[in-house]
Coordinates of C-alpha atoms and ligand atoms in Angstrom, one line a residue:
M1 CA 0.0 0.0 0.0
I2 CA 1.2 3.5 -0.8
F3 CA 1.1 5.7 2.3
K4 CA 0.0 9.3 1.9
N5 CA -1.0 10.5 5.4
I6 CA 1.4 9.5 8.1
L7 CA 1.6 9.8 11.8
M8 CA 5.0 9.8 13.6
C9 CA 6.2 10.2 17.2
K10 CA 9.6 11.7 18.0
P11 CA 11.8 9.2 19.9
K12 CA 12.4 11.6 22.8
Y13 CA 12.1 9.0 25.5
F14 CA 12.9 6.0 23.4
D15 CA 15.0 3.3 25.2
V16 CA 15.3 -0.5 25.3
V17 CA 16.5 -1.4 28.8
H18 CA 13.3 -1.1 30.8
Y19 CA 11.6 -4.4 29.8
K20 CA 11.8 -7.1 27.2
L21 CA 8.8 -7.4 24.9
N22 CA 10.3 -9.4 22.1
S23 CA 13.4 -11.5 21.2
H24 CA 15.2 -8.6 19.6
M25 CA 15.4 -6.7 22.9
L26 CA 18.6 -8.1 24.3
M27 CA 18.8 -5.2 26.7
Q28 CA 22.6 -5.2 26.7
R29 CA 22.9 -1.5 26.3
D30 CA 20.9 1.7 26.3
V31 CA 19.8 3.2 23.1
N32 CA 22.2 5.8 21.9
I33 CA 19.7 8.6 22.2
S34 CA 21.3 11.1 19.9
K35 CA 21.9 8.4 17.2
S36 CA 18.3 7.3 17.4
M37 CA 17.1 10.9 17.0
T38 CA 19.4 11.4 14.0
Q39 CA 18.1 8.3 12.4
W40 CA 14.5 9.2 13.0
V41 CA 15.0 12.8 11.8
S42 CA 16.7 11.5 8.7
L43 CA 13.6 9.3 8.1
K44 CA 11.4 12.3 8.6
H45 CA 13.4 14.4 6.1
K46 CA 13.2 11.6 3.5
L47 CA 9.5 11.6 4.0
D48 CA 9.3 15.4 3.7
D49 CA 10.7 14.9 0.2
C50 CA 7.9 12.5 -0.7
L51 CA 4.3 13.0 -1.5
V52 CA 3.1 12.6 2.1
D53 CA 1.5 14.6 4.8
L54 CA 3.0 14.1 8.2
K55 CA 1.3 14.5 11.5
F56 CA 2.8 14.0 15.0
V57 CA 1.7 12.7 18.3
K58 CA 3.5 14.0 21.4
P59 CA 6.0 11.6 23.0
K60 CA 5.2 10.8 26.6
K61 CA 7.8 10.4 29.4
N62 CA 8.3 6.8 30.5
L63 CA 6.5 5.4 27.4
V64 CA 9.8 4.4 25.8
D65 CA 8.2 2.5 22.9
M66 CA 5.8 5.2 21.8
V67 CA 8.0 6.0 18.8
F68 CA 6.6 2.8 17.3
V69 CA 3.3 4.5 16.4
A70 CA 2.3 1.6 14.0
N71 CA 1.1 -0.2 17.1
G72 CA -1.1 2.7 18.2
G73 CA -4.1 1.7 16.1
L74 CA -5.5 0.8 12.7
V75 CA -7.1 3.3 10.5
Y76 CA -9.7 2.5 7.8
K77 CA -11.4 5.4 6.1
N78 CA -12.8 7.5 8.9
K79 CA -12.5 4.8 11.6
A80 CA -9.7 4.5 14.0
L81 CA -9.4 1.2 16.0
V82 CA -7.3 2.0 19.0
A83 CA -4.7 -0.6 20.0
N84 CA -5.4 -2.8 23.0
F85 CA -1.8 -3.7 23.8
S86 CA -1.0 -7.2 25.1
A87 CA 2.4 -5.7 26.0
I88 CA 1.6 -4.4 29.5
P89 CA 4.2 -1.6 29.6
R90 CA 2.7 -0.2 26.4
Q91 CA -0.9 -0.2 27.6
P92 CA -0.8 3.4 28.8
E93 CA -0.1 4.6 25.2
S94 CA -3.6 3.8 24.1
K95 CA -5.3 6.8 25.7
Y96 CA -2.9 9.1 23.9
Y97 CA -3.7 7.5 20.5
Y98 CA -7.4 7.6 21.4
K99 CA -7.2 11.4 22.1
F100 CA -5.2 11.9 18.9
F101 CA -7.8 10.1 16.7
D102 CA -10.7 11.7 18.4
K103 CA -9.3 15.2 18.2
H104 CA -8.6 14.7 14.5
G105 CA -12.2 13.7 13.7
F106 CA -11.9 9.9 13.4
D107 CA -14.7 7.7 14.7
T108 CA -12.7 6.1 17.4
Y109 CA -13.1 2.5 18.7
D110 CA -11.8 0.7 21.7
L111 CA -11.2 -3.1 21.4
E112 CA -11.6 -5.8 24.0
T113 CA -9.3 -8.4 22.4
N114 CA -5.6 -7.7 22.2
F115 CA -4.7 -6.1 19.0
E116 CA -1.6 -4.1 18.4
G117 CA -2.8 -1.9 15.5
A118 CA -1.1 -1.6 12.2
G119 CA 1.8 -3.7 13.5
D120 CA -0.6 -6.6 13.1
G121 CA -3.1 -5.2 10.6
L122 CA -2.0 -4.4 7.0
F123 CA -4.0 -3.5 3.9
S124 CA -3.0 -4.7 0.5
H125 CA -2.4 -2.1 -2.1
D126 CA -5.9 -2.2 -3.5
H127 CA -7.4 -1.9 0.0
H128 CA -9.7 -4.9 -0.7
N129 CA -7.8 -7.2 1.6
L130 CA -6.9 -6.7 5.2
W131 CA -4.4 -9.1 6.8
L132 CA -4.4 -9.6 10.5
G133 CA -1.4 -11.2 12.2
Y134 CA -1.8 -13.2 15.5
G135 CA 0.2 -15.6 17.6
F136 CA 2.4 -13.3 19.6
R137 CA 1.0 -9.9 20.4
S138 CA -2.5 -9.8 18.9
D139 CA -5.3 -12.3 19.4
L140 CA -6.9 -14.4 16.7
D141 CA -10.3 -13.3 18.0
A142 CA -9.4 -9.6 17.3
R143 CA -10.5 -10.5 13.8
N144 CA -14.2 -10.7 14.9
E145 CA -14.0 -7.3 16.5
V146 CA -12.2 -5.7 13.7
S147 CA -14.5 -7.1 11.1
D148 CA -17.6 -6.0 13.1
I149 CA -16.3 -2.4 13.0
I150 CA -15.0 -2.2 9.5
S151 CA -16.9 -4.9 7.6
E152 CA -17.7 -3.9 4.0
P153 CA -18.7 -6.0 1.1
N154 CA -15.5 -5.3 -0.9
L155 CA -13.1 -5.9 2.0
N156 CA -11.8 -9.4 2.7
I157 CA -10.3 -9.9 6.1
H158 CA -7.7 -12.7 6.5
S159 CA -5.9 -14.0 9.6
L160 CA -2.2 -15.0 9.4
K161 CA -0.6 -16.9 12.2
L162 CA 3.0 -15.9 13.0
E163 CA 5.3 -18.7 13.7
K164 CA 8.7 -17.2 14.5
E165 CA 9.4 -15.2 17.6
N166 CA 11.8 -12.8 15.8
F167 CA 8.9 -11.9 13.5
Y168 CA 6.3 -11.3 16.2
H169 CA 4.3 -8.5 14.5
L170 CA 3.0 -9.0 11.0
D171 CA 4.7 -5.9 9.8
T172 CA 8.1 -7.5 10.5
C173 CA 7.6 -10.3 7.8
F174 CA 4.8 -9.1 5.5
C175 CA 4.8 -5.8 3.6
P176 CA 2.2 -5.0 0.9
I177 CA 3.7 -2.4 -1.4
G178 CA 2.4 -0.6 -4.5
H179 CA 1.3 -2.3 -7.7
N180 CA -0.1 -5.2 -5.6
H181 CA 3.3 -6.7 -4.7
V182 CA 4.1 -7.9 -1.3
L183 CA 7.5 -8.5 0.4
I184 CA 7.3 -11.6 2.5
Y185 CA 9.6 -13.6 4.7
P186 CA 8.2 -17.1 4.0
K187 CA 9.9 -18.7 7.0
A188 CA 7.7 -16.6 9.3
F189 CA 4.6 -18.6 8.2
D190 CA 3.5 -22.2 7.8
T191 CA 2.5 -23.5 4.5
E192 CA -1.2 -23.0 5.0
N193 CA -0.8 -19.4 5.8
L194 CA 1.8 -18.8 3.1
Y195 CA -0.7 -20.2 0.5
K196 CA -3.4 -17.7 1.8
I197 CA -1.0 -15.0 0.8
Y198 CA -0.1 -16.5 -2.6
D199 CA -3.8 -17.1 -3.4
V200 CA -4.6 -13.4 -3.0
F201 CA -1.6 -11.7 -4.4
G202 CA -0.6 -14.4 -6.9
E203 CA 2.7 -16.1 -6.2
R204 CA 4.6 -14.1 -8.8
N205 CA 3.7 -10.9 -7.0
C206 CA 5.1 -12.2 -3.7
I207 CA 8.7 -11.0 -3.3
Q208 CA 10.4 -13.5 -1.0
V209 CA 13.1 -12.0 1.0
S210 CA 16.2 -13.8 2.2
D211 CA 17.2 -14.4 5.9
E212 CA 19.7 -11.6 5.7
D213 CA 17.1 -9.1 4.4
A214 CA 14.4 -10.3 6.8
N215 CA 16.9 -9.9 9.7
N216 CA 17.6 -6.4 8.4
F217 CA 13.8 -5.7 8.6
A218 CA 13.4 -5.4 4.9
C219 CA 9.7 -6.3 5.4
N220 CA 9.3 -3.4 7.8
S221 CA 9.6 -0.9 4.9
I222 CA 7.2 1.7 3.7
C223 CA 6.0 2.5 0.3
V224 CA 5.4 6.1 -0.7
E225 CA 5.4 8.2 -3.9
K226 CA 8.1 10.7 -4.7
N227 CA 8.1 13.3 -7.5
I228 CA 11.4 13.6 -9.3
G229 CA 11.5 16.0 -12.2
G230 CA 7.8 16.0 -12.7
I231 CA 7.5 12.2 -12.6
N232 CA 6.0 10.2 -9.7
Y233 CA 8.1 7.2 -8.6
T234 CA 6.8 4.5 -6.2
T235 CA 9.5 4.4 -3.6
I236 CA 10.4 1.9 -0.9
I237 CA 12.1 3.3 2.2
G238 CA 13.6 0.8 4.6
N239 CA 16.6 0.2 6.9
K240 CA 18.8 -1.9 4.6
F241 CA 18.4 -4.1 1.5
S242 CA 20.7 -6.6 -0.2
E243 CA 21.9 -5.8 -3.7
Q244 CA 19.8 -8.7 -4.9
L245 CA 16.6 -7.3 -3.3
K246 CA 17.3 -3.8 -4.5
N247 CA 17.7 -5.1 -8.1
T248 CA 14.4 -7.1 -7.8
L249 CA 12.7 -3.9 -6.7
Y250 CA 14.3 -1.7 -9.4
Y251 CA 13.3 -4.3 -12.0
L252 CA 9.7 -4.0 -10.8
D253 CA 10.0 -0.2 -11.2
Y254 CA 10.4 0.8 -7.5
E255 CA 12.9 3.3 -6.3
V256 CA 14.7 2.2 -3.2
I257 CA 15.9 4.4 -0.3
E258 CA 17.8 3.2 2.7
N259 CA 17.6 4.9 6.1
D260 CA 19.7 3.4 8.8
M261 CA 17.4 2.4 11.7
S262 CA 20.0 0.4 13.7
E263 CA 19.0 1.9 17.1
F264 CA 15.4 0.9 16.6
L265 CA 16.3 -2.6 15.6
L266 CA 17.6 -3.0 19.2
S267 CA 13.9 -2.8 20.2
G268 CA 12.6 -5.0 17.4
G269 CA 11.4 -2.2 15.2
S270 CA 12.4 -0.4 12.1
T271 CA 11.0 2.0 9.5
K272 CA 7.4 0.9 9.2
C273 CA 7.0 0.6 12.9
C274 CA 7.8 4.3 13.2
I275 CA 4.9 5.4 11.0
L276 CA 1.2 4.9 11.1
S277 CA -1.0 5.3 8.0
L278 CA -3.8 7.8 8.5
D279 CA -5.1 7.3 5.0
Y280 CA -8.7 8.2 5.6
G281 CA -10.5 8.3 2.3
F282 CA -7.6 6.2 1.0
G283 CA -5.3 9.1 1.0
N284 CA -7.3 11.3 -1.2
R285 CA -6.5 14.2 1.1
M286 CA -10.1 15.2 1.2
F287 CA -9.4 17.7 3.8
D288 CA -6.6 18.8 6.0
V289 CA -7.0 17.7 9.6
D290 CA -5.0 20.7 10.7
N291 CA -7.9 22.9 9.7
I292 CA -10.1 21.3 12.3
V293 CA -10.7 23.8 15.1
D294 CA -12.9 23.0 18.1
E295 CA -15.8 25.2 17.0
N296 CA -16.4 23.6 13.6
Y297 CA -15.2 20.1 14.6
Y298 CA -18.6 18.4 14.4
E299 CA -19.6 20.2 11.3
M300 CA -16.4 19.1 9.6
R301 CA -16.9 15.5 10.9
E302 CA -20.3 15.5 9.2
M303 CA -19.0 17.0 6.1
R304 CA -16.4 14.3 5.9
T305 CA -18.9 11.5 6.4
Y306 CA -20.9 13.0 3.6
R307 CA -17.9 13.1 1.3
Y308 CA -17.1 9.5 2.0
N309 CA -20.6 8.5 1.1
D310 CA -20.1 10.4 -2.1
I311 CA -17.2 8.3 -3.4
Ligands
LIG1 N1 9.8 -2.8 21.3 C1 8.5 -2.6 20.6 C2 7.5 -3.6 21.1 O1 7.9 -4.8 21.3 C3 8.8 -2.7 19.2 C4 7.5 -2.5 18.4 C5 7.7 -2.7 16.9 N2 6.5 -2.4 16.2 C6 6.0 -3.0 15.1 N3 5.0 -2.5 14.6 N4 6.6 -4.1 14.7 O2 6.4 -3.3 21.2

């Protein structure tokens, strides 16, 4: 999927030694704060050069993982499903995401089952398929709640069981990109689940990444558009890619940009974890959320609903 409206959170309080939530968090050393800030700012600058609108949620003291906004919720059109973290130390984040979504005019939903947002919920490029990961941080049953909230005739919802602890969120091993391709790390799934992916995307549209690329979080990349000299290029931004994977992507007409995210890898996250798609109206930028002021908030909300129905 091509991201157009993106939420980020500055890694002001980011650290990795407080608790261990996944197998990447070896907790052997603190995060190098200035290096992590440099890497995050460099990602932001790269996104500034792309065709995206960036929004920010304020980092909160002691919430050391809040930089990983992907886990804050899942947005579909005007609906925002706020994360119900299974990771106990991250549970206090939910109320800040709730406030953000509510303030910005989304219809905001709390969930009862554990569901860690866009970390375990990814749309395919055409938005007709939503893939929900479970097995480590989100519940299989989250699917019922999610589909009750966002069911639509032309949206198919699939569950994917995650098998490997190093690939504990779906966005670490499965990455739908533009033109209906998907980067996948096959070893993170069993055969049955792998075939669910092949069946929908077609096997030739599934770009299988190597162990090396998977461990460098190639599947935790983002897909955006960039205008160079009047031409729009579909661009993949990620931590690091092998020459082989870069060539495969170039061949399929993607531009590739690397942004070192090594400090975030210490926590089991990378590029995609640091962004959350806010693509209401599928990124048609129907109106700018910054224009919402309290007085006309409800009016704007109604207006937006009306415009959705118009599509
Ligand atoms: N340390 C964080 C955690 O375990 C990393 C989150 C990565 N986020 C993601 N969407 N994969 O919660």
